[in-house]
């Protein structure tokens, strides 16, 4: 059982050093970086294999569009001048994931995302201003289906890395027996409320679990685990509100062990036009901005569930890295000027 004191002893962003990222030549010629990037390639290959076996179609996400995911908490979006129209760089593929289901029942993207995270995240070891997600959406799926699928994707990705990257994992000193044991057991599912109890720290049940608290529980976890039932307000308008428990979302996060914290977010989605517009208004979003998306929704999109796995975060955990920037060839640590 954890105590309040334990949690509060976690270093704050100000007490942590901002990542010291080497220049591109030093970073890219490092045998460690090369090993990590090969492990990442195996993770992607494993995820693609699983998606193919599930019958999912891989699409390529637009990089710019009139709107993007507003659910990226605290991060700023990037404007692009598109022939005089103010466009955004994609913060996630969510709008395209939902609308692509009019063509295919099962879709996925391995998509770049840009989020100008707050400056203090430069020392969290888990934020990048530019990163990739293995972004999955299945029509007519429930949250439980998406949870089970996310578990299968992570397991297959890690198995692929273990099977094909023995040398790279050895070079970086990863304990492969431990890694294998982590993914060969079922991942536990805890509710948001249960996690707050375990934290033993007075916490507003209506708010997100902060990254420090999450790092703390992750450090004590014996395997990856899911957290379900995040409160409304902690996610974008697209995660469905539980009809039986208003103000609770049918959302989930996957938390990796070894202090890595969240590596995946997802949920069952809202697909009803009126409810989506209401949720947009409730979250302070102007529905008029979402014209193209709402036009598709109004004519009908299937109910769905899906998730996005942070590829660099998954790589960080699998490779046992101190920091997520080490899992990128050209890392963009928030606020750090870099190529
Ligand atoms: N859009 C979510 C995110 O980027 C992922 C998802 O729910 O599919 O965190
Ligand atoms: Mg997330």
mmCIF file of C-alpha atoms and ligand atoms in Angstrom, residues 69 73 91-94 97 113 115 131 133 135-137 238-239 265-267 269 306-308, ligand 1:
data_model
loop_
_atom_site.group_PDB
_atom_site.id
_atom_site.type_symbol
_atom_site.label_atom_id
_atom_site.label_comp_id
_atom_site.label_asym_id
_atom_site.label_seq_id
_atom_site.Cartn_x
_atom_site.Cartn_y
_atom_site.Cartn_z
ATOM 1 C CA UNK A 69 -7.799 16.492 -31.793
ATOM 2 C CA UNK A 73 -4.541 18.132 -22.503
ATOM 3 C CA UNK A 91 -2.222 16.345 -32.764
ATOM 4 C CA UNK A 92 -3.788 12.905 -33.306
ATOM 5 C CA UNK A 93 -5.613 10.978 -35.995
ATOM 6 C CA UNK A 94 -8.858 10.611 -34.039
ATOM 7 C CA UNK A 97 -9.979 7.315 -37.570
ATOM 8 C CA UNK A 113 1.532 13.800 -34.050
ATOM 9 C CA UNK A 115 1.770 18.752 -29.713
ATOM 10 C CA UNK A 131 5.909 11.634 -31.761
ATOM 11 C CA UNK A 133 1.080 6.697 -32.471
ATOM 12 C CA UNK A 135 -3.578 4.503 -33.911
ATOM 13 C CA UNK A 136 -6.341 1.914 -34.194
ATOM 14 C CA UNK A 137 -10.143 2.123 -34.639
ATOM 15 C CA UNK A 238 -15.065 11.763 -28.856
ATOM 16 C CA UNK A 239 -14.846 9.376 -25.885
ATOM 17 C CA UNK A 265 -5.079 5.966 -24.459
ATOM 18 C CA UNK A 266 -8.350 4.912 -25.985
ATOM 19 C CA UNK A 267 -12.023 4.325 -25.524
ATOM 20 C CA UNK A 269 -16.502 6.567 -29.072
ATOM 21 C CA UNK A 306 -10.009 2.339 -30.560
ATOM 22 C CA UNK A 307 -6.787 3.610 -29.099
ATOM 23 C CA UNK A 308 -3.452 5.228 -29.799
HETATM 24 N N1 LIG B 1 -6.783 10.433 -29.494
HETATM 25 C C1 LIG B 1 -6.202 9.763 -28.369
HETATM 26 C C2 LIG B 1 -4.854 10.347 -28.032
HETATM 27 O O1 LIG B 1 -4.203 10.856 -28.927
HETATM 28 C C3 LIG B 1 -6.016 8.310 -28.640
HETATM 29 C C4 LIG B 1 -7.319 7.626 -28.868
HETATM 30 O O2 LIG B 1 -8.220 7.773 -28.024
HETATM 31 O O3 LIG B 1 -7.435 6.915 -29.866
HETATM 32 O O4 LIG B 1 -4.415 10.276 -26.905
#
